[in-house]
Each structure stands twice: as structure tokens, then as C-alpha cells.
PDB file of C-alpha atoms in Angstrom:
ATOM      1  CA  MET A   1      95.763 130.435  38.520  1.00 85.00           C
ATOM      2  CA  ALA A   2      94.677 127.966  35.821  1.00 92.00           C
ATOM      3  CA  LYS A   3      96.075 125.165  37.969  1.00 94.00           C
ATOM      4  CA  VAL A   4      94.230 126.266  41.081  1.00 96.00           C
ATOM      5  CA  PHE A   5      90.951 126.682  39.189  1.00 97.00           C
ATOM      6  CA  THR A   6      91.183 123.311  37.418  1.00 97.00           C
ATOM      7  CA  ALA A   7      92.175 121.621  40.698  1.00 97.00           C
ATOM      8  CA  PHE A   8      88.986 122.990  42.261  1.00 98.00           C
ATOM      9  CA  VAL A   9      86.868 121.692  39.354  1.00 98.00           C
ATOM     10  CA  PHE A  10      88.502 118.236  39.407  1.00 98.00           C
ATOM     11  CA  GLY A  11      88.096 118.075  43.199  1.00 98.00           C
ATOM     12  CA  LEU A  12      84.423 118.946  42.775  1.00 98.00           C
ATOM     13  CA  ILE A  13      83.888 116.198  40.160  1.00 98.00           C
ATOM     14  CA  PHE A  14      85.810 113.723  42.327  1.00 98.00           C
ATOM     15  CA  GLY A  15      83.712 114.670  45.359  1.00 98.00           C
ATOM     16  CA  VAL A  16      80.394 114.419  43.489  1.00 98.00           C
ATOM     17  CA  GLY A  17      81.481 110.972  42.260  1.00 98.00           C
ATOM     18  CA  ILE A  18      82.341 109.904  45.801  1.00 98.00           C
ATOM     19  CA  LEU A  19      78.966 111.088  47.140  1.00 98.00           C
ATOM     20  CA  ILE A  20      76.861 109.545  44.347  1.00 97.00           C
ATOM     21  CA  SER A  21      78.773 106.275  44.600  1.00 97.00           C
ATOM     22  CA  GLY A  22      78.206 105.823  48.335  1.00 97.00           C
ATOM     23  CA  MET A  23      81.888 105.919  49.321  1.00 97.00           C
ATOM     24  CA  ALA A  24      81.250 108.889  51.637  1.00 98.00           C
ATOM     25  CA  ASN A  25      78.613 106.924  53.567  1.00 98.00           C
ATOM     26  CA  PRO A  26      80.176 104.815  56.360  1.00 98.00           C
ATOM     27  CA  ALA A  27      77.003 102.700  56.710  1.00 97.00           C
ATOM     28  CA  LYS A  28      77.319 101.658  53.069  1.00 97.00           C
ATOM     29  CA  VAL A  29      81.090 101.155  53.200  1.00 97.00           C
ATOM     30  CA  LEU A  30      80.889  98.975  56.326  1.00 97.00           C
ATOM     31  CA  ASN A  31      78.050  96.933  54.821  1.00 97.00           C
ATOM     32  CA  PHE A  32      80.193  96.322  51.748  1.00 97.00           C
ATOM     33  CA  PHE A  33      82.770  94.655  53.961  1.00 97.00           C
ATOM     34  CA  ASP A  34      80.168  92.831  56.080  1.00 96.00           C
ATOM     35  CA  VAL A  35      79.974  89.841  53.773  1.00 94.00           C
ATOM     36  CA  ALA A  36      78.802  87.640  56.637  1.00 93.00           C
ATOM     37  CA  GLY A  37      76.023  90.061  57.620  1.00 93.00           C
ATOM     38  CA  THR A  38      74.162  92.898  55.886  1.00 93.00           C
ATOM     39  CA  TRP A  39      76.237  92.745  52.678  1.00 95.00           C
ATOM     40  CA  ASP A  40      75.782  95.559  50.162  1.00 96.00           C
ATOM     41  CA  PRO A  41      77.932  94.870  47.058  1.00 96.00           C
ATOM     42  CA  SER A  42      77.478  98.412  45.617  1.00 95.00           C
ATOM     43  CA  LEU A  43      81.070  99.481  46.210  1.00 95.00           C
ATOM     44  CA  MET A  44      82.328  96.816  43.838  1.00 96.00           C
ATOM     45  CA  PHE A  45      80.667  98.883  41.111  1.00 97.00           C
ATOM     46  CA  VAL A  46      82.412 102.052  42.332  1.00 97.00           C
ATOM     47  CA  MET A  47      85.796 100.392  42.032  1.00 96.00           C
ATOM     48  CA  GLY A  48      84.803  98.897  38.663  1.00 96.00           C
ATOM     49  CA  GLY A  49      83.587 102.199  37.211  1.00 97.00           C
ATOM     50  CA  ALA A  50      86.581 104.146  38.502  1.00 97.00           C
ATOM     51  CA  LEU A  51      89.109 101.578  37.289  1.00 97.00           C
ATOM     52  CA  ILE A  52      87.683 101.210  33.780  1.00 97.00           C
ATOM     53  CA  VAL A  53      87.649 104.968  33.187  1.00 98.00           C
ATOM     54  CA  THR A  54      91.070 105.567  34.776  1.00 97.00           C
ATOM     55  CA  ALA A  55      92.826 102.642  33.086  1.00 97.00           C
ATOM     56  CA  ILE A  56      91.566 103.653  29.633  1.00 97.00           C
ATOM     57  CA  GLY A  57      91.981 107.405  30.251  1.00 97.00           C
ATOM     58  CA  TYR A  58      95.575 107.056  31.499  1.00 97.00           C
ATOM     59  CA  ARG A  59      96.523 105.227  28.281  1.00 96.00           C
ATOM     60  CA  PHE A  60      95.620 108.306  26.265  1.00 96.00           C
ATOM     61  CA  VAL A  61      97.014 110.786  28.796  1.00 97.00           C
ATOM     62  CA  PHE A  62     100.449 109.142  28.913  1.00 96.00           C
ATOM     63  CA  ARG A  63     100.779 109.638  25.152  1.00 96.00           C
ATOM     64  CA  LEU A  64     101.013 113.396  25.777  1.00 96.00           C
ATOM     65  CA  PRO A  65     104.590 114.711  25.847  1.00 96.00           C
ATOM     66  CA  HIS A  66     103.770 116.408  29.165  1.00 96.00           C
ATOM     67  CA  PRO A  67     100.678 117.378  31.196  1.00 96.00           C
ATOM     68  CA  LEU A  68      98.687 120.288  29.761  1.00 96.00           C
ATOM     69  CA  LEU A  69      99.478 122.600  32.688  1.00 94.00           C
ATOM     70  CA  ASP A  70     102.780 121.201  33.944  1.00 93.00           C
ATOM     71  CA  GLY A  71     106.241 120.328  32.704  1.00 91.00           C
ATOM     72  CA  LYS A  72     106.227 116.632  33.574  1.00 93.00           C
ATOM     73  CA  PHE A  73     104.225 113.696  34.867  1.00 95.00           C
ATOM     74  CA  LEU A  74     104.920 112.883  38.495  1.00 92.00           C
ATOM     75  CA  VAL A  75     104.075 109.226  39.020  1.00 91.00           C
ATOM     76  CA  PRO A  76     105.587 106.800  41.550  1.00 88.00           C
ATOM     77  CA  THR A  77     108.183 104.563  39.902  1.00 86.00           C
ATOM     78  CA  ARG A  78     109.025 102.189  42.769  1.00 87.00           C
ATOM     79  CA  LYS A  79     108.344  98.526  42.100  1.00 87.00           C
ATOM     80  CA  ASP A  80     109.740  96.874  45.238  1.00 90.00           C
ATOM     81  CA  LEU A  81     107.428  95.637  47.976  1.00 91.00           C
ATOM     82  CA  ASP A  82     108.587  96.679  51.426  1.00 94.00           C
ATOM     83  CA  LEU A  83     107.323  96.152  54.952  1.00 96.00           C
ATOM     84  CA  LYS A  84     106.147  99.774  55.263  1.00 96.00           C
ATOM     85  CA  LEU A  85     103.836  99.409  52.264  1.00 97.00           C
ATOM     86  CA  ILE A  86     102.330  96.150  53.506  1.00 97.00           C
ATOM     87  CA  LEU A  87     102.124  96.994  57.209  1.00 98.00           C
ATOM     88  CA  GLY A  88     100.830 100.522  56.487  1.00 98.00           C
ATOM     89  CA  SER A  89      98.086  99.138  54.247  1.00 98.00           C
ATOM     90  CA  VAL A  90      97.062  96.547  56.842  1.00 98.00           C
ATOM     91  CA  ILE A  91      96.923  99.280  59.504  1.00 98.00           C
ATOM     92  CA  PHE A  92      94.835 101.491  57.187  1.00 98.00           C
ATOM     93  CA  GLY A  93      92.341  98.644  56.766  1.00 98.00           C
ATOM     94  CA  VAL A  94      91.891  98.336  60.541  1.00 98.00           C
ATOM     95  CA  GLY A  95      91.042 102.046  60.750  1.00 98.00           C
ATOM     96  CA  TRP A  96      88.761 101.905  57.699  1.00 98.00           C
ATOM     97  CA  GLY A  97      86.914  98.943  59.203  1.00 98.00           C
ATOM     98  CA  MET A  98      86.473 100.795  62.498  1.00 98.00           C
ATOM     99  CA  SER A  99      85.385 104.178  61.133  1.00 98.00           C
ATOM    100  CA  GLY A 100      83.917 103.420  57.686  1.00 98.00           C
ATOM    101  CA  PHE A 101      85.777 106.459  56.300  1.00 97.00           C
ATOM    102  CA  CYS A 102      88.715 106.276  53.902  1.00 96.00           C
ATOM    103  CA  PRO A 103      90.393 109.641  53.138  1.00 97.00           C
ATOM    104  CA  GLY A 104      88.614 110.023  49.772  1.00 96.00           C
ATOM    105  CA  GLY A 105      85.230 109.252  51.296  1.00 97.00           C
ATOM    106  CA  LEU A 106      85.795 111.525  54.232  1.00 98.00           C
ATOM    107  CA  ILE A 107      86.645 114.867  52.596  1.00 98.00           C
ATOM    108  CA  PRO A 108      83.354 115.325  50.657  1.00 98.00           C
ATOM    109  CA  ALA A 109      81.442 114.227  53.786  1.00 98.00           C
ATOM    110  CA  ILE A 110      82.860 117.282  55.601  1.00 98.00           C
ATOM    111  CA  GLY A 111      80.793 119.506  53.303  1.00 98.00           C
ATOM    112  CA  ILE A 112      77.485 117.942  54.361  1.00 97.00           C
ATOM    113  CA  GLY A 113      77.674 119.943  57.570  1.00 95.00           C
ATOM    114  CA  ILE A 114      77.441 117.288  60.286  1.00 97.00           C
ATOM    115  CA  VAL A 115      79.962 116.829  63.081  1.00 97.00           C
ATOM    116  CA  GLU A 116      81.146 113.221  62.559  1.00 98.00           C
ATOM    117  CA  PRO A 117      83.330 113.817  59.463  1.00 98.00           C
ATOM    118  CA  ILE A 118      85.016 116.731  61.254  1.00 98.00           C
ATOM    119  CA  ILE A 119      85.941 114.478  64.182  1.00 98.00           C
ATOM    120  CA  ALA A 120      87.235 111.891  61.738  1.00 98.00           C
ATOM    121  CA  VAL A 121      89.302 114.308  59.641  1.00 98.00           C
ATOM    122  CA  ALA A 122      90.928 115.782  62.751  1.00 98.00           C
ATOM    123  CA  ALA A 123      91.838 112.241  63.814  1.00 98.00           C
ATOM    124  CA  VAL A 124      93.154 111.347  60.338  1.00 98.00           C
ATOM    125  CA  LEU A 125      95.365 114.463  60.293  1.00 98.00           C
ATOM    126  CA  ALA A 126      96.609 113.606  63.813  1.00 98.00           C
ATOM    127  CA  GLY A 127      97.493 110.085  62.633  1.00 98.00           C
ATOM    128  CA  MET A 128      99.318 111.448  59.590  1.00 97.00           C
ATOM    129  CA  TYR A 129     101.178 113.984  61.712  1.00 97.00           C
ATOM    130  CA  THR A 130     102.169 111.302  64.227  1.00 97.00           C
ATOM    131  CA  TYR A 131     103.597 109.034  61.532  1.00 97.00           C
ATOM    132  CA  LYS A 132     105.455 111.902  59.853  1.00 95.00           C
ATOM    133  CA  THR A 133     106.884 113.090  63.176  1.00 94.00           C
ATOM    134  CA  LEU A 134     108.002 109.610  64.255  1.00 94.00           C
ATOM    135  CA  THR A 135     109.808 108.942  60.987  1.00 91.00           C
ATOM    136  CA  ARG A 136     111.319 112.425  60.910  1.00 82.00           C
ATOM    137  CA  THR A 137     113.060 111.972  64.281  1.00 66.00           C
ATOM    138  CA  GLN A 138     114.336 108.523  63.253  1.00 56.00           C
ATOM    139  CA  ALA A 139     115.892 109.850  60.048  1.00 50.00           C
TER     140      ALA A 139
ATOM    141  CA  MET B   1      70.666  97.440  55.745  1.00 79.00           C
ATOM    142  CA  THR B   2      71.649  99.823  52.981  1.00 89.00           C
ATOM    143  CA  GLU B   3      70.059  99.845  49.555  1.00 91.00           C
ATOM    144  CA  PHE B   4      71.978  98.126  46.720  1.00 94.00           C
ATOM    145  CA  THR B   5      72.770 100.911  44.209  1.00 94.00           C
ATOM    146  CA  PRO B   6      74.716  99.391  41.296  1.00 94.00           C
ATOM    147  CA  PHE B   7      73.950 102.111  38.732  1.00 96.00           C
ATOM    148  CA  LEU B   8      74.568 105.108  40.992  1.00 95.00           C
ATOM    149  CA  SER B   9      77.726 103.466  42.301  1.00 97.00           C
ATOM    150  CA  LEU B  10      78.966 102.723  38.788  1.00 97.00           C
ATOM    151  CA  ALA B  11      78.214 106.318  37.693  1.00 97.00           C
ATOM    152  CA  GLY B  12      79.907 107.722  40.810  1.00 97.00           C
ATOM    153  CA  GLY B  13      82.917 105.499  40.195  1.00 97.00           C
ATOM    154  CA  ALA B  14      83.112 106.716  36.589  1.00 98.00           C
ATOM    155  CA  LEU B  15      83.159 110.347  37.821  1.00 98.00           C
ATOM    156  CA  ILE B  16      85.955 109.481  40.280  1.00 98.00           C
ATOM    157  CA  GLY B  17      87.826 107.991  37.319  1.00 98.00           C
ATOM    158  CA  LEU B  18      87.121 111.030  35.128  1.00 98.00           C
ATOM    159  CA  ALA B  19      88.502 113.410  37.778  1.00 98.00           C
ATOM    160  CA  SER B  20      91.566 111.187  38.253  1.00 97.00           C
ATOM    161  CA  VAL B  21      92.279 111.135  34.502  1.00 98.00           C
ATOM    162  CA  ALA B  22      91.752 114.909  34.260  1.00 97.00           C
ATOM    163  CA  LEU B  23      94.158 115.560  37.141  1.00 97.00           C
ATOM    164  CA  MET B  24      96.805 113.455  35.391  1.00 97.00           C
ATOM    165  CA  ALA B  25      96.146 115.060  31.987  1.00 97.00           C
ATOM    166  CA  PHE B  26      96.321 118.653  33.241  1.00 97.00           C
ATOM    167  CA  HIS B  27      98.619 118.472  36.281  1.00 96.00           C
ATOM    168  CA  GLY B  28     100.493 115.197  35.833  1.00 95.00           C
ATOM    169  CA  ARG B  29      99.562 114.124  39.357  1.00 95.00           C
ATOM    170  CA  ILE B  30      98.024 111.055  40.977  1.00 94.00           C
ATOM    171  CA  ALA B  31      94.588 111.698  42.528  1.00 94.00           C
ATOM    172  CA  GLY B  32      95.600 110.219  45.874  1.00 94.00           C
ATOM    173  CA  ILE B  33      93.536 111.855  48.588  1.00 95.00           C
ATOM    174  CA  ASN B  34      95.846 110.635  51.333  1.00 94.00           C
ATOM    175  CA  GLY B  35      98.798 112.362  49.635  1.00 92.00           C
ATOM    176  CA  ILE B  36      96.873 115.544  48.831  1.00 94.00           C
ATOM    177  CA  LEU B  37      95.600 115.804  52.424  1.00 95.00           C
ATOM    178  CA  GLY B  38      98.932 114.842  54.001  1.00 93.00           C
ATOM    179  CA  GLY B  39     100.662 117.549  51.958  1.00 91.00           C
ATOM    180  CA  LEU B  40      98.856 120.122  54.115  1.00 92.00           C
ATOM    181  CA  LEU B  41     101.064 119.043  57.015  1.00 93.00           C
ATOM    182  CA  ASP B  42     104.325 119.636  55.161  1.00 90.00           C
ATOM    183  CA  GLY B  43     104.347 123.367  55.800  1.00 82.00           C
ATOM    184  CA  PRO B  44     103.530 126.509  53.823  1.00 81.00           C
ATOM    185  CA  LYS B  45     106.498 126.065  51.487  1.00 79.00           C
ATOM    186  CA  SER B  46     105.573 122.544  50.319  1.00 80.00           C
ATOM    187  CA  GLU B  47     105.246 122.151  46.581  1.00 80.00           C
ATOM    188  CA  GLY B  48     101.848 122.806  45.014  1.00 87.00           C
ATOM    189  CA  LEU B  49     100.092 123.781  48.240  1.00 92.00           C
ATOM    190  CA  PRO B  50      97.488 126.133  46.665  1.00 93.00           C
ATOM    191  CA  THR B  51      96.597 123.428  44.123  1.00 94.00           C
ATOM    192  CA  ARG B  52      96.165 120.817  46.859  1.00 95.00           C
ATOM    193  CA  ILE B  53      93.960 123.159  48.860  1.00 96.00           C
ATOM    194  CA  ALA B  54      91.863 123.966  45.766  1.00 97.00           C
ATOM    195  CA  PHE B  55      91.310 120.256  45.070  1.00 97.00           C
ATOM    196  CA  LEU B  56      90.245 119.630  48.690  1.00 98.00           C
ATOM    197  CA  VAL B  57      87.951 122.685  48.694  1.00 98.00           C
ATOM    198  CA  GLY B  58      86.360 121.372  45.490  1.00 98.00           C
ATOM    199  CA  MET B  59      85.725 118.032  47.207  1.00 98.00           C
ATOM    200  CA  ILE B  60      84.219 119.739  50.261  1.00 98.00           C
ATOM    201  CA  ALA B  61      81.994 121.849  47.973  1.00 98.00           C
ATOM    202  CA  ALA B  62      80.602 118.703  46.311  1.00 98.00           C
ATOM    203  CA  PRO B  63      77.618 118.177  48.677  1.00 98.00           C
ATOM    204  CA  THR B  64      76.564 121.801  48.141  1.00 98.00           C
ATOM    205  CA  ALA B  65      76.804 121.329  44.366  1.00 98.00           C
ATOM    206  CA  ILE B  66      74.534 118.282  44.644  1.00 98.00           C
ATOM    207  CA  LEU B  67      72.141 120.304  46.829  1.00 98.00           C
ATOM    208  CA  ALA B  68      72.080 123.074  44.201  1.00 98.00           C
ATOM    209  CA  VAL B  69      71.242 120.637  41.394  1.00 97.00           C
ATOM    210  CA  THR B  70      68.872 118.185  43.093  1.00 96.00           C
ATOM    211  CA  GLY B  71      67.494 120.333  45.919  1.00 97.00           C
ATOM    212  CA  GLU B  72      68.618 117.743  48.440  1.00 95.00           C
ATOM    213  CA  MET B  73      71.739 117.550  50.580  1.00 97.00           C
ATOM    214  CA  PRO B  74      73.302 114.067  50.349  1.00 96.00           C
ATOM    215  CA  GLN B  75      72.639 112.032  53.486  1.00 96.00           C
ATOM    216  CA  ILE B  76      75.088 109.709  55.189  1.00 97.00           C
ATOM    217  CA  THR B  77      74.776 107.427  58.207  1.00 97.00           C
ATOM    218  CA  VAL B  78      77.664 107.011  60.620  1.00 97.00           C
ATOM    219  CA  PRO B  79      76.872 103.789  62.476  1.00 96.00           C
ATOM    220  CA  VAL B  80      79.812 104.022  64.906  1.00 97.00           C
ATOM    221  CA  SER B  81      80.469 106.060  68.061  1.00 97.00           C
ATOM    222  CA  ASN B  82      82.510 109.247  67.980  1.00 97.00           C
ATOM    223  CA  LEU B  83      85.225 107.505  69.989  1.00 97.00           C
ATOM    224  CA  MET B  84      85.441 104.719  67.417  1.00 97.00           C
ATOM    225  CA  LEU B  85      85.514 107.369  64.687  1.00 98.00           C
ATOM    226  CA  ALA B  86      88.391 109.194  66.377  1.00 98.00           C
ATOM    227  CA  ILE B  87      90.453 106.036  66.977  1.00 98.00           C
ATOM    228  CA  GLY B  88      89.655 104.627  63.532  1.00 98.00           C
ATOM    229  CA  GLY B  89      90.425 107.964  61.869  1.00 98.00           C
ATOM    230  CA  PHE B  90      93.793 108.196  63.622  1.00 98.00           C
ATOM    231  CA  ILE B  91      94.671 104.674  62.455  1.00 98.00           C
ATOM    232  CA  VAL B  92      93.598 105.552  58.880  1.00 98.00           C
ATOM    233  CA  GLY B  93      95.876 108.610  58.842  1.00 98.00           C
ATOM    234  CA  PHE B  94      98.811 106.684  60.316  1.00 98.00           C
ATOM    235  CA  GLY B  95      98.403 103.667  58.038  1.00 98.00           C
ATOM    236  CA  THR B  96      97.848 105.510  54.756  1.00 97.00           C
ATOM    237  CA  THR B  97     100.893 107.682  55.408  1.00 97.00           C
ATOM    238  CA  MET B  98     103.043 104.652  56.254  1.00 97.00           C
ATOM    239  CA  GLY B  99     101.717 102.717  53.249  1.00 96.00           C
ATOM    240  CA  SER B 100     101.986 105.762  50.906  1.00 93.00           C
ATOM    241  CA  GLY B 101      98.398 105.600  49.710  1.00 94.00           C
ATOM    242  CA  CYS B 102      94.740 104.868  50.243  1.00 94.00           C
ATOM    243  CA  THR B 103      91.739 103.698  48.244  1.00 95.00           C
ATOM    244  CA  SER B 104      92.125 106.418  45.612  1.00 95.00           C
ATOM    245  CA  GLY B 105      95.912 106.522  45.222  1.00 94.00           C
ATOM    246  CA  HIS B 106      96.589 102.774  45.357  1.00 95.00           C
ATOM    247  CA  GLY B 107      93.115 101.348  44.691  1.00 94.00           C
ATOM    248  CA  VAL B 108      92.229 103.433  41.627  1.00 95.00           C
ATOM    249  CA  CYS B 109      95.223 105.346  40.216  1.00 95.00           C
ATOM    250  CA  GLY B 110      97.819 102.703  41.120  1.00 95.00           C
ATOM    251  CA  ILE B 111      95.879  99.667  39.903  1.00 95.00           C
ATOM    252  CA  ALA B 112      94.954 101.556  36.706  1.00 95.00           C
ATOM    253  CA  ARG B 113      98.711 101.839  36.049  1.00 95.00           C
ATOM    254  CA  LEU B 114      99.160  98.158  37.004  1.00 94.00           C
ATOM    255  CA  SER B 115     101.630  99.155  39.727  1.00 95.00           C
ATOM    256  CA  PRO B 116     102.599  95.988  41.637  1.00 95.00           C
ATOM    257  CA  ARG B 117     102.975  97.991  44.868  1.00 96.00           C
ATOM    258  CA  SER B 118      99.451  99.379  44.560  1.00 97.00           C
ATOM    259  CA  ILE B 119      97.930  96.006  43.705  1.00 96.00           C
ATOM    260  CA  ILE B 120      99.508  94.449  46.806  1.00 97.00           C
ATOM    261  CA  ALA B 121      98.596  97.453  48.992  1.00 97.00           C
ATOM    262  CA  THR B 122      94.957  97.312  47.842  1.00 97.00           C
ATOM    263  CA  LEU B 123      94.681  93.569  48.481  1.00 97.00           C
ATOM    264  CA  MET B 124      96.175  94.137  51.953  1.00 98.00           C
ATOM    265  CA  PHE B 125      93.846  96.924  53.047  1.00 97.00           C
ATOM    266  CA  MET B 126      90.739  95.305  51.563  1.00 98.00           C
ATOM    267  CA  ALA B 127      91.507  92.058  53.418  1.00 98.00           C
ATOM    268  CA  SER B 128      92.356  93.908  56.612  1.00 98.00           C
ATOM    269  CA  THR B 129      89.134  95.969  56.478  1.00 98.00           C
ATOM    270  CA  LEU B 130      87.106  92.800  55.856  1.00 97.00           C
ATOM    271  CA  VAL B 131      88.637  91.074  58.885  1.00 98.00           C
ATOM    272  CA  THR B 132      88.211  94.186  61.066  1.00 98.00           C
ATOM    273  CA  VAL B 133      84.510  94.545  60.186  1.00 97.00           C
ATOM    274  CA  TYR B 134      83.995  90.810  60.776  1.00 96.00           C
ATOM    275  CA  VAL B 135      85.658  90.938  64.185  1.00 96.00           C
ATOM    276  CA  ILE B 136      83.795  94.083  65.275  1.00 96.00           C
ATOM    277  CA  ARG B 137      80.356  92.946  64.067  1.00 94.00           C
ATOM    278  CA  HIS B 138      80.434  89.173  64.533  1.00 94.00           C
ATOM    279  CA  VAL B 139      83.085  88.348  67.138  1.00 94.00           C
ATOM    280  CA  ILE B 140      83.037  91.272  69.595  1.00 90.00           C
ATOM    281  CA  GLY B 141      79.569  92.539  68.700  1.00 78.00           C
ATOM    282  CA  GLY B 142      78.122  89.085  67.949  1.00 58.00           C
TER     283      GLY B 142
END
């Protein structure tokens, strides 16, 4: 129960951060990438703020013997660069550039109560499901 | 045009970082929204499902929390058609699953750990988004 409650609180803080920062606003996100047009550099500050806090915070957290509510840290350990990582990231960028929503920006937008984020999240889930299904049958 | 908001964006980014650090400190998990969302598709027996759902519900509750504090619901502008949103959204879901991460997982948590995979992934999707927006706004739309 403590895990579920804290997850809710951390999700709430994450979501408030996303909304204040502008990451949930496709107009702002797309303008950040429109360097040749109506450029809005705000999102550089989002990345900067998030990275400074996370990089410093992680240093302290990883000194703990284990997480406060779990037995062990679960962090990716792979170091190799493969085609899936690179191609998948390039594909993600095409979709982000078309829609203006990345997954983190999209979820808090759902709670505003307009229809567009709901369309987008349904499409994102469909894309995830398609990739998972394709790779499952290959394996 | 959108208004340049360096201080709000920096503060929002710091909160994103704070939540990411807290999730690692308490749960030992990466705050990767792509992974948390994608986990919903892995069936009712997938590990940590109630925790994932709670995190997502917290995120969805965020606009209401802002409304409760400031008296105003956050406003966003979606400058693309619903068709573009649907196609773009599908591609986002496909690509982030294939590339094992998105802006939060690779761009924040991964780079903060200096993971070479995340640094490369972030450079790739930032460049690809830049080119896509350029093509849509200045080549096709131009």
C-alpha cells in the first residue's frame, strides 16, 4: 500500500512538473523544435532543470544499500548500441514531431479534459501493442 | 508563437527531476513514462501493475491539482489535426517501445546516469523530431 500511495504522489509531482514546464503543450513543444520558424527555447530549461536535479539526486540515492520500499534497484545495465535502439529513437522523433506529444507530456494532458490527448494516448497504446505483438510472433 | 517561459520551465523541469529521484529512492525504478505506460499492455499479472497504475493516475490528476491551487485549469494548444495526432501517436508508441525509452526514460533518467545508450537515443530522437518539424512546417507546409 505504501508503494501504491507513494507512486501516486510521485506521479502527481511529475505531472505538475510536466504541466508547469510546458512539455504537455504540443504548441510549445513543436515551437521548441521549429528553430527555423517560431522558435521557443523554453524546453531547453526543462531538460536542464530535470537533468541537474536527477543527476545530483541519483548520486545520493545510489549510496543507499537498497531503495526505501524495495529490495533492489532496477536500472538498465546494457551498454551496447544496437539498431533497435537507434531506429526506434528515430521513429519516435518522427511521431513526436508530428503530434507534439511525447509519452510524459501526454499523460498529464489527459487530465485537462479535452479530447485530443485521449485520441493521442489511444494511438500511442496501439503503436506499443503493435510493436510488442510483432516482436512476440518473431520470437 | 508561444511565450518564452524560462523560469516556469526550469521549475517544472526541477519537479520532474525531483519525482524521478524520489521514484528511484523509494522504489528503485526509472521514471520512464513509456515503460510505465507500456507495462499496462503486459497483462494483469505483470510485475508492479498497481504501482504503475497509481503513478499514471497521479500524473492524470496533476491538472486538477493545479486547478485546486491556482483556480485555473492548465491550458494547452494542439496545433495539429486529429488525424495527424493519431498517426503521430501511433508512431510514438511504436518507436519508444522499439527504442526502449522516451524523453523521460532516456532523456532525463538515462542521461543523468550517463548511460551511453540513453545519450545516443536522446540525440537520435531530438534530431529526428527537429527534421520532422522542419519538413512539416517549412518543406510540405512552406
